[in-house]
PDB file of N, CA and C in Angstrom:
ATOM      1  N   GLU A   1     -45.261  65.794 -39.963  1.00 88.00           N
ATOM      2  CA  GLU A   1     -44.824  64.758 -39.030  1.00 88.00           C
ATOM      3  C   GLU A   1     -43.292  64.650 -39.004  1.00 88.00           C
ATOM      4  N   GLN A   2     -42.646  64.756 -40.153  1.00 88.00           N
ATOM      5  CA  GLN A   2     -41.186  64.674 -40.193  1.00 88.00           C
ATOM      6  C   GLN A   2     -40.549  65.851 -39.460  1.00 88.00           C
ATOM      7  N   ILE A   3     -41.130  67.026 -39.616  1.00 91.00           N
ATOM      8  CA  ILE A   3     -40.601  68.195 -38.905  1.00 91.00           C
ATOM      9  C   ILE A   3     -40.762  67.998 -37.398  1.00 91.00           C
ATOM     10  N   TYR A   4     -41.931  67.555 -36.977  1.00 84.00           N
ATOM     11  CA  TYR A   4     -42.190  67.296 -35.561  1.00 84.00           C
ATOM     12  C   TYR A   4     -41.174  66.308 -35.001  1.00 84.00           C
ATOM     13  N   ASN A   5     -40.970  65.197 -35.690  1.00 85.00           N
ATOM     14  CA  ASN A   5     -40.014  64.191 -35.220  1.00 85.00           C
ATOM     15  C   ASN A   5     -38.592  64.734 -35.215  1.00 85.00           C
ATOM     16  N   GLY A   6     -38.254  65.535 -36.194  1.00 83.00           N
ATOM     17  CA  GLY A   6     -36.918  66.128 -36.235  1.00 83.00           C
ATOM     18  C   GLY A   6     -36.667  67.052 -35.062  1.00 83.00           C
ATOM     19  N   VAL A   7     -37.641  67.897 -34.764  1.00 80.00           N
ATOM     20  CA  VAL A   7     -37.506  68.828 -33.637  1.00 80.00           C
ATOM     21  C   VAL A   7     -37.415  68.058 -32.320  1.00 80.00           C
ATOM     22  N   ARG A   8     -38.203  67.004 -32.165  1.00 81.00           N
ATOM     23  CA  ARG A   8     -38.162  66.198 -30.934  1.00 81.00           C
ATOM     24  C   ARG A   8     -36.799  65.557 -30.714  1.00 81.00           C
ATOM     25  N   GLN A   9     -36.076  65.283 -31.774  1.00 80.00           N
ATOM     26  CA  GLN A   9     -34.802  64.569 -31.657  1.00 80.00           C
ATOM     27  C   GLN A   9     -33.592  65.496 -31.567  1.00 80.00           C
ATOM     28  N   VAL A  10     -33.800  66.792 -31.696  1.00 73.00           N
ATOM     29  CA  VAL A  10     -32.683  67.735 -31.632  1.00 73.00           C
ATOM     30  C   VAL A  10     -32.084  67.732 -30.233  1.00 73.00           C
ATOM     31  N   ARG A  11     -30.775  67.712 -30.151  1.00 73.00           N
ATOM     32  CA  ARG A  11     -30.065  67.794 -28.876  1.00 73.00           C
ATOM     33  C   ARG A  11     -29.004  68.886 -28.976  1.00 73.00           C
ATOM     34  N   TRP A  12     -29.079  69.854 -28.069  1.00 65.00           N
ATOM     35  CA  TRP A  12     -28.075  70.901 -27.991  1.00 65.00           C
ATOM     36  C   TRP A  12     -27.240  70.648 -26.746  1.00 65.00           C
ATOM     37  N   ARG A  13     -25.972  70.438 -26.922  1.00 68.00           N
ATOM     38  CA  ARG A  13     -25.097  70.267 -25.774  1.00 68.00           C
ATOM     39  C   ARG A  13     -25.111  71.540 -24.931  1.00 68.00           C
ATOM     40  N   ALA A  14     -25.120  71.342 -23.612  1.00 68.00           N
ATOM     41  CA  ALA A  14     -25.119  72.436 -22.631  1.00 68.00           C
ATOM     42  C   ALA A  14     -26.393  73.265 -22.669  1.00 68.00           C
ATOM     43  N   ARG A  15     -27.465  72.705 -23.157  1.00 78.00           N
ATOM     44  CA  ARG A  15     -28.787  73.326 -23.056  1.00 78.00           C
ATOM     45  C   ARG A  15     -29.680  72.330 -22.336  1.00 78.00           C
ATOM     46  N   LEU A  16     -29.819  72.527 -21.030  1.00 84.00           N
ATOM     47  CA  LEU A  16     -30.571  71.604 -20.184  1.00 84.00           C
ATOM     48  C   LEU A  16     -30.122  70.165 -20.405  1.00 84.00           C
ATOM     49  N   GLU A  17     -28.829  69.995 -20.498  1.00 87.00           N
ATOM     50  CA  GLU A  17     -28.253  68.667 -20.702  1.00 87.00           C
ATOM     51  C   GLU A  17     -28.153  67.944 -19.354  1.00 87.00           C
ATOM     52  N   HIS A  18     -28.783  66.805 -19.265  1.00 86.00           N
ATOM     53  CA  HIS A  18     -28.788  66.013 -18.033  1.00 86.00           C
ATOM     54  C   HIS A  18     -27.648  65.002 -18.075  1.00 86.00           C
ATOM     55  N   LEU A  19     -26.806  65.031 -17.044  1.00 89.00           N
ATOM     56  CA  LEU A  19     -25.708  64.086 -16.896  1.00 89.00           C
ATOM     57  C   LEU A  19     -25.870  63.374 -15.560  1.00 89.00           C
ATOM     58  N   THR A  20     -25.618  62.086 -15.538  1.00 92.00           N
ATOM     59  CA  THR A  20     -25.709  61.333 -14.292  1.00 92.00           C
ATOM     60  C   THR A  20     -24.316  60.887 -13.891  1.00 92.00           C
ATOM     61  N   VAL A  21     -23.963  61.160 -12.633  1.00 91.00           N
ATOM     62  CA  VAL A  21     -22.670  60.747 -12.094  1.00 91.00           C
ATOM     63  C   VAL A  21     -22.902  59.931 -10.831  1.00 91.00           C
ATOM     64  N   ARG A  22     -21.967  59.074 -10.531  1.00 92.00           N
ATOM     65  CA  ARG A  22     -22.043  58.248  -9.323  1.00 92.00           C
ATOM     66  C   ARG A  22     -21.184  58.896  -8.248  1.00 92.00           C
ATOM     67  N   HIS A  23     -21.754  59.108  -7.055  1.00 91.00           N
ATOM     68  CA  HIS A  23     -21.019  59.711  -5.941  1.00 91.00           C
ATOM     69  C   HIS A  23     -21.482  59.065  -4.643  1.00 91.00           C
ATOM     70  N   LYS A  24     -20.560  58.485  -3.915  1.00 93.00           N
ATOM     71  CA  LYS A  24     -20.867  57.852  -2.627  1.00 93.00           C
ATOM     72  C   LYS A  24     -22.054  56.897  -2.741  1.00 93.00           C
ATOM     73  N   ASP A  25     -21.982  56.006  -3.702  1.00 93.00           N
ATOM     74  CA  ASP A  25     -23.011  54.980  -3.928  1.00 93.00           C
ATOM     75  C   ASP A  25     -24.376  55.549  -4.279  1.00 93.00           C
ATOM     76  N   LYS A  26     -24.414  56.764  -4.785  1.00 91.00           N
ATOM     77  CA  LYS A  26     -25.679  57.363  -5.217  1.00 91.00           C
ATOM     78  C   LYS A  26     -25.511  57.924  -6.623  1.00 91.00           C
ATOM     79  N   ASN A  27     -26.567  57.844  -7.406  1.00 91.00           N
ATOM     80  CA  ASN A  27     -26.580  58.525  -8.694  1.00 91.00           C
ATOM     81  C   ASN A  27     -27.025  59.963  -8.471  1.00 91.00           C
ATOM     82  N   ILE A  28     -26.277  60.885  -9.020  1.00 90.00           N
ATOM     83  CA  ILE A  28     -26.600  62.304  -8.907  1.00 90.00           C
ATOM     84  C   ILE A  28     -26.790  62.854 -10.312  1.00 90.00           C
ATOM     85  N   THR A  29     -27.883  63.559 -10.509  1.00 89.00           N
ATOM     86  CA  THR A  29     -28.140  64.170 -11.807  1.00 89.00           C
ATOM     87  C   THR A  29     -27.617  65.597 -11.799  1.00 89.00           C
ATOM     88  N   MET A  30     -26.807  65.901 -12.805  1.00 90.00           N
ATOM     89  CA  MET A  30     -26.319  67.267 -12.996  1.00 90.00           C
ATOM     90  C   MET A  30     -26.978  67.805 -14.257  1.00 90.00           C
ATOM     91  N   ILE A  31     -27.351  69.060 -14.205  1.00 90.00           N
ATOM     92  CA  ILE A  31     -27.914  69.713 -15.376  1.00 90.00           C
ATOM     93  C   ILE A  31     -26.940  70.797 -15.810  1.00 90.00           C
ATOM     94  N   VAL A  32     -26.479  70.689 -17.034  1.00 90.00           N
ATOM     95  CA  VAL A  32     -25.531  71.657 -17.587  1.00 90.00           C
ATOM     96  C   VAL A  32     -26.297  72.562 -18.536  1.00 90.00           C
ATOM     97  N   ASP A  33     -26.160  73.866 -18.331  1.00 90.00           N
ATOM     98  CA  ASP A  33     -26.832  74.795 -19.221  1.00 90.00           C
ATOM     99  C   ASP A  33     -25.938  76.001 -19.461  1.00 90.00           C
ATOM    100  N   GLY A  34     -25.823  76.383 -20.689  1.00 86.00           N
ATOM    101  CA  GLY A  34     -24.969  77.507 -21.071  1.00 86.00           C
ATOM    102  C   GLY A  34     -25.733  78.808 -21.222  1.00 86.00           C
ATOM    103  N   ALA A  35     -26.793  78.979 -20.451  1.00 86.00           N
ATOM    104  CA  ALA A  35     -27.579  80.219 -20.534  1.00 86.00           C
ATOM    105  C   ALA A  35     -26.633  81.406 -20.354  1.00 86.00           C
ATOM    106  N   HIS A  36     -26.773  82.402 -21.211  1.00 80.00           N
ATOM    107  CA  HIS A  36     -25.817  83.508 -21.172  1.00 80.00           C
ATOM    108  C   HIS A  36     -26.461  84.888 -21.250  1.00 80.00           C
ATOM    109  N   ASN A  37     -27.782  84.941 -21.217  1.00 84.00           N
ATOM    110  CA  ASN A  37     -28.446  86.243 -21.180  1.00 84.00           C
ATOM    111  C   ASN A  37     -29.683  86.133 -20.288  1.00 84.00           C
ATOM    112  N   TYR A  38     -30.321  87.252 -20.034  1.00 86.00           N
ATOM    113  CA  TYR A  38     -31.431  87.274 -19.081  1.00 86.00           C
ATOM    114  C   TYR A  38     -32.559  86.324 -19.490  1.00 86.00           C
ATOM    115  N   ASP A  39     -32.943  86.345 -20.748  1.00 89.00           N
ATOM    116  CA  ASP A  39     -34.061  85.506 -21.188  1.00 89.00           C
ATOM    117  C   ASP A  39     -33.754  84.017 -21.046  1.00 89.00           C
ATOM    118  N   SER A  40     -32.539  83.617 -21.401  1.00 89.00           N
ATOM    119  CA  SER A  40     -32.198  82.194 -21.271  1.00 89.00           C
ATOM    120  C   SER A  40     -32.048  81.804 -19.803  1.00 89.00           C
ATOM    121  N   MET A  41     -31.568  82.718 -18.960  1.00 89.00           N
ATOM    122  CA  MET A  41     -31.490  82.440 -17.524  1.00 89.00           C
ATOM    123  C   MET A  41     -32.884  82.360 -16.904  1.00 89.00           C
ATOM    124  N   LEU A  42     -33.807  83.162 -17.386  1.00 91.00           N
ATOM    125  CA  LEU A  42     -35.180  83.100 -16.905  1.00 91.00           C
ATOM    126  C   LEU A  42     -35.797  81.742 -17.248  1.00 91.00           C
ATOM    127  N   ALA A  43     -35.566  81.271 -18.454  1.00 91.00           N
ATOM    128  CA  ALA A  43     -36.071  79.951 -18.849  1.00 91.00           C
ATOM    129  C   ALA A  43     -35.442  78.855 -17.992  1.00 91.00           C
ATOM    130  N   LEU A  44     -34.148  78.965 -17.710  1.00 92.00           N
ATOM    131  CA  LEU A  44     -33.464  77.983 -16.859  1.00 92.00           C
ATOM    132  C   LEU A  44     -34.050  78.005 -15.450  1.00 92.00           C
ATOM    133  N   GLN A  45     -34.262  79.182 -14.906  1.00 93.00           N
ATOM    134  CA  GLN A  45     -34.829  79.312 -13.566  1.00 93.00           C
ATOM    135  C   GLN A  45     -36.209  78.671 -13.492  1.00 93.00           C
ATOM    136  N   GLU A  46     -37.044  78.911 -14.474  1.00 93.00           N
ATOM    137  CA  GLU A  46     -38.385  78.323 -14.477  1.00 93.00           C
ATOM    138  C   GLU A  46     -38.314  76.795 -14.538  1.00 93.00           C
ATOM    139  N   TYR A  47     -37.400  76.280 -15.343  1.00 92.00           N
ATOM    140  CA  TYR A  47     -37.227  74.831 -15.460  1.00 92.00           C
ATOM    141  C   TYR A  47     -36.769  74.234 -14.130  1.00 92.00           C
ATOM    142  N   LEU A  48     -35.765  74.859 -13.507  1.00 92.00           N
ATOM    143  CA  LEU A  48     -35.219  74.333 -12.254  1.00 92.00           C
ATOM    144  C   LEU A  48     -36.229  74.417 -11.111  1.00 92.00           C
ATOM    145  N   ARG A  49     -37.008  75.469 -11.057  1.00 93.00           N
ATOM    146  CA  ARG A  49     -38.020  75.592 -10.000  1.00 93.00           C
ATOM    147  C   ARG A  49     -39.061  74.481 -10.084  1.00 93.00           C
ATOM    148  N   ALA A  50     -39.322  73.971 -11.274  1.00 93.00           N
ATOM    149  CA  ALA A  50     -40.315  72.915 -11.457  1.00 93.00           C
ATOM    150  C   ALA A  50     -39.783  71.535 -11.053  1.00 93.00           C
ATOM    151  N   LEU A  51     -38.478  71.416 -10.873  1.00 91.00           N
ATOM    152  CA  LEU A  51     -37.895  70.129 -10.498  1.00 91.00           C
ATOM    153  C   LEU A  51     -37.991  69.915  -8.990  1.00 91.00           C
ATOM    154  N   PRO A  52     -38.338  68.707  -8.565  1.00 91.00           N
ATOM    155  CA  PRO A  52     -38.400  68.426  -7.124  1.00 91.00           C
ATOM    156  C   PRO A  52     -36.999  68.247  -6.538  1.00 91.00           C
ATOM    157  N   GLY A  53     -36.907  68.379  -5.241  1.00 87.00           N
ATOM    158  CA  GLY A  53     -35.669  68.065  -4.527  1.00 87.00           C
ATOM    159  C   GLY A  53     -34.732  69.243  -4.359  1.00 87.00           C
ATOM    160  N   ASP A  54     -33.683  68.987  -3.563  1.00 87.00           N
ATOM    161  CA  ASP A  54     -32.662  69.996  -3.291  1.00 87.00           C
ATOM    162  C   ASP A  54     -31.796  70.195  -4.528  1.00 87.00           C
ATOM    163  N   LYS A  55     -31.286  71.397  -4.661  1.00 89.00           N
ATOM    164  CA  LYS A  55     -30.425  71.731  -5.787  1.00 89.00           C
ATOM    165  C   LYS A  55     -29.196  72.478  -5.296  1.00 89.00           C
ATOM    166  N   VAL A  56     -28.077  72.214  -5.928  1.00 88.00           N
ATOM    167  CA  VAL A  56     -26.823  72.913  -5.660  1.00 88.00           C
ATOM    168  C   VAL A  56     -26.338  73.472  -6.991  1.00 88.00           C
ATOM    169  N   ALA A  57     -25.803  74.676  -6.993  1.00 89.00           N
ATOM    170  CA  ALA A  57     -25.372  75.301  -8.242  1.00 89.00           C
ATOM    171  C   ALA A  57     -23.871  75.535  -8.257  1.00 89.00           C
ATOM    172  N   VAL A  58     -23.293  75.364  -9.424  1.00 88.00           N
ATOM    173  CA  VAL A  58     -21.949  75.832  -9.742  1.00 88.00           C
ATOM    174  C   VAL A  58     -22.170  76.824 -10.875  1.00 88.00           C
ATOM    175  N   PHE A  59     -21.763  78.056 -10.652  1.00 86.00           N
ATOM    176  CA  PHE A  59     -22.158  79.138 -11.539  1.00 86.00           C
ATOM    177  C   PHE A  59     -20.946  79.943 -11.965  1.00 86.00           C
ATOM    178  N   GLY A  60     -20.882  80.260 -13.232  1.00 86.00           N
ATOM    179  CA  GLY A  60     -19.823  81.119 -13.746  1.00 86.00           C
ATOM    180  C   GLY A  60     -20.396  82.091 -14.754  1.00 86.00           C
ATOM    181  N   MET A  61     -19.813  83.282 -14.812  1.00 86.00           N
ATOM    182  CA  MET A  61     -20.329  84.285 -15.734  1.00 86.00           C
ATOM    183  C   MET A  61     -19.227  85.276 -16.080  1.00 86.00           C
ATOM    184  N   LEU A  62     -19.205  85.700 -17.312  1.00 86.00           N
ATOM    185  CA  LEU A  62     -18.250  86.727 -17.726  1.00 86.00           C
ATOM    186  C   LEU A  62     -18.573  88.047 -17.045  1.00 86.00           C
ATOM    187  N   ARG A  63     -17.574  88.837 -16.775  1.00 87.00           N
ATOM    188  CA  ARG A  63     -17.835  90.110 -16.100  1.00 87.00           C
ATOM    189  C   ARG A  63     -18.586  91.099 -16.981  1.00 87.00           C
ATOM    190  N   THR A  64     -18.688  90.827 -18.266  1.00 88.00           N
ATOM    191  CA  THR A  64     -19.441  91.715 -19.160  1.00 88.00           C
ATOM    192  C   THR A  64     -20.943  91.450 -19.105  1.00 88.00           C
ATOM    193  N   LYS A  65     -21.348  90.419 -18.393  1.00 85.00           N
ATOM    194  CA  LYS A  65     -22.771  90.082 -18.276  1.00 85.00           C
ATOM    195  C   LYS A  65     -23.385  90.757 -17.057  1.00 85.00           C
ATOM    196  N   ASP A  66     -24.701  90.773 -17.004  1.00 85.00           N
ATOM    197  CA  ASP A  66     -25.448  91.467 -15.952  1.00 85.00           C
ATOM    198  C   ASP A  66     -25.648  90.551 -14.742  1.00 85.00           C
ATOM    199  N   LEU A  67     -24.625  90.389 -13.931  1.00 85.00           N
ATOM    200  CA  LEU A  67     -24.638  89.460 -12.807  1.00 85.00           C
ATOM    201  C   LEU A  67     -25.756  89.760 -11.806  1.00 85.00           C
ATOM    202  N   LEU A  68     -25.934  90.997 -11.408  1.00 86.00           N
ATOM    203  CA  LEU A  68     -26.944  91.327 -10.391  1.00 86.00           C
ATOM    204  C   LEU A  68     -28.350  90.996 -10.857  1.00 86.00           C
ATOM    205  N   ASN A  69     -28.683  91.359 -12.061  1.00 86.00           N
ATOM    206  CA  ASN A  69     -30.024  91.109 -12.576  1.00 86.00           C
ATOM    207  C   ASN A  69     -30.278  89.609 -12.739  1.00 86.00           C
ATOM    208  N   VAL A  70     -29.305  88.908 -13.288  1.00 85.00           N
ATOM    209  CA  VAL A  70     -29.453  87.475 -13.535  1.00 85.00           C
ATOM    210  C   VAL A  70     -29.477  86.693 -12.224  1.00 85.00           C
ATOM    211  N   SER A  71     -28.583  87.005 -11.301  1.00 84.00           N
ATOM    212  CA  SER A  71     -28.513  86.245 -10.054  1.00 84.00           C
ATOM    213  C   SER A  71     -29.772  86.430  -9.208  1.00 84.00           C
ATOM    214  N   SER A  72     -30.475  87.526  -9.381  1.00 88.00           N
ATOM    215  CA  SER A  72     -31.701  87.745  -8.628  1.00 88.00           C
ATOM    216  C   SER A  72     -32.785  86.728  -9.003  1.00 88.00           C
ATOM    217  N   LEU A  73     -32.676  86.132 -10.163  1.00 89.00           N
ATOM    218  CA  LEU A  73     -33.656  85.136 -10.614  1.00 89.00           C
ATOM    219  C   LEU A  73     -33.615  83.872  -9.778  1.00 89.00           C
ATOM    220  N   PHE A  74     -32.467  83.583  -9.155  1.00 88.00           N
ATOM    221  CA  PHE A  74     -32.262  82.293  -8.517  1.00 88.00           C
ATOM    222  C   PHE A  74     -32.354  82.323  -6.996  1.00 88.00           C
ATOM    223  N   GLY A  75     -32.836  83.419  -6.435  1.00 87.00           N
ATOM    224  CA  GLY A  75     -32.971  83.531  -4.990  1.00 87.00           C
ATOM    225  C   GLY A  75     -33.813  82.412  -4.389  1.00 87.00           C
ATOM    226  N   GLY A  76     -33.277  81.755  -3.382  1.00 88.00           N
ATOM    227  CA  GLY A  76     -34.001  80.709  -2.674  1.00 88.00           C
ATOM    228  C   GLY A  76     -34.099  79.388  -3.406  1.00 88.00           C
ATOM    229  N   LEU A  77     -33.464  79.264  -4.550  1.00 89.00           N
ATOM    230  CA  LEU A  77     -33.588  78.052  -5.349  1.00 89.00           C
ATOM    231  C   LEU A  77     -32.588  76.981  -4.957  1.00 89.00           C
ATOM    232  N   PHE A  78     -31.412  77.382  -4.505  1.00 88.00           N
ATOM    233  CA  PHE A  78     -30.340  76.437  -4.228  1.00 88.00           C
ATOM    234  C   PHE A  78     -30.054  76.318  -2.745  1.00 88.00           C
ATOM    235  N   LYS A  79     -29.473  75.154  -2.365  1.00 82.00           N
ATOM    236  CA  LYS A  79     -29.075  74.906  -0.968  1.00 82.00           C
ATOM    237  C   LYS A  79     -28.018  75.885  -0.542  1.00 82.00           C
TER     238      LYS A  79
END
């Protein structure tokens, strides 16, 4: 039980971190994720596809990463 509770309480910054900001009298939820390889990007894509509503992305990646393969995961997901 202690292990279960410990795992439930773990928080990793920039791993599906939800932030709420106020913009034009509306609350907007931003999700920050530091996914940096194909497997973590695949997990992020699956998570985002399950969320309702429109999505907008701000995306950055080092040139040493596999941009074409990773970006193909997100086709049709964002506005």
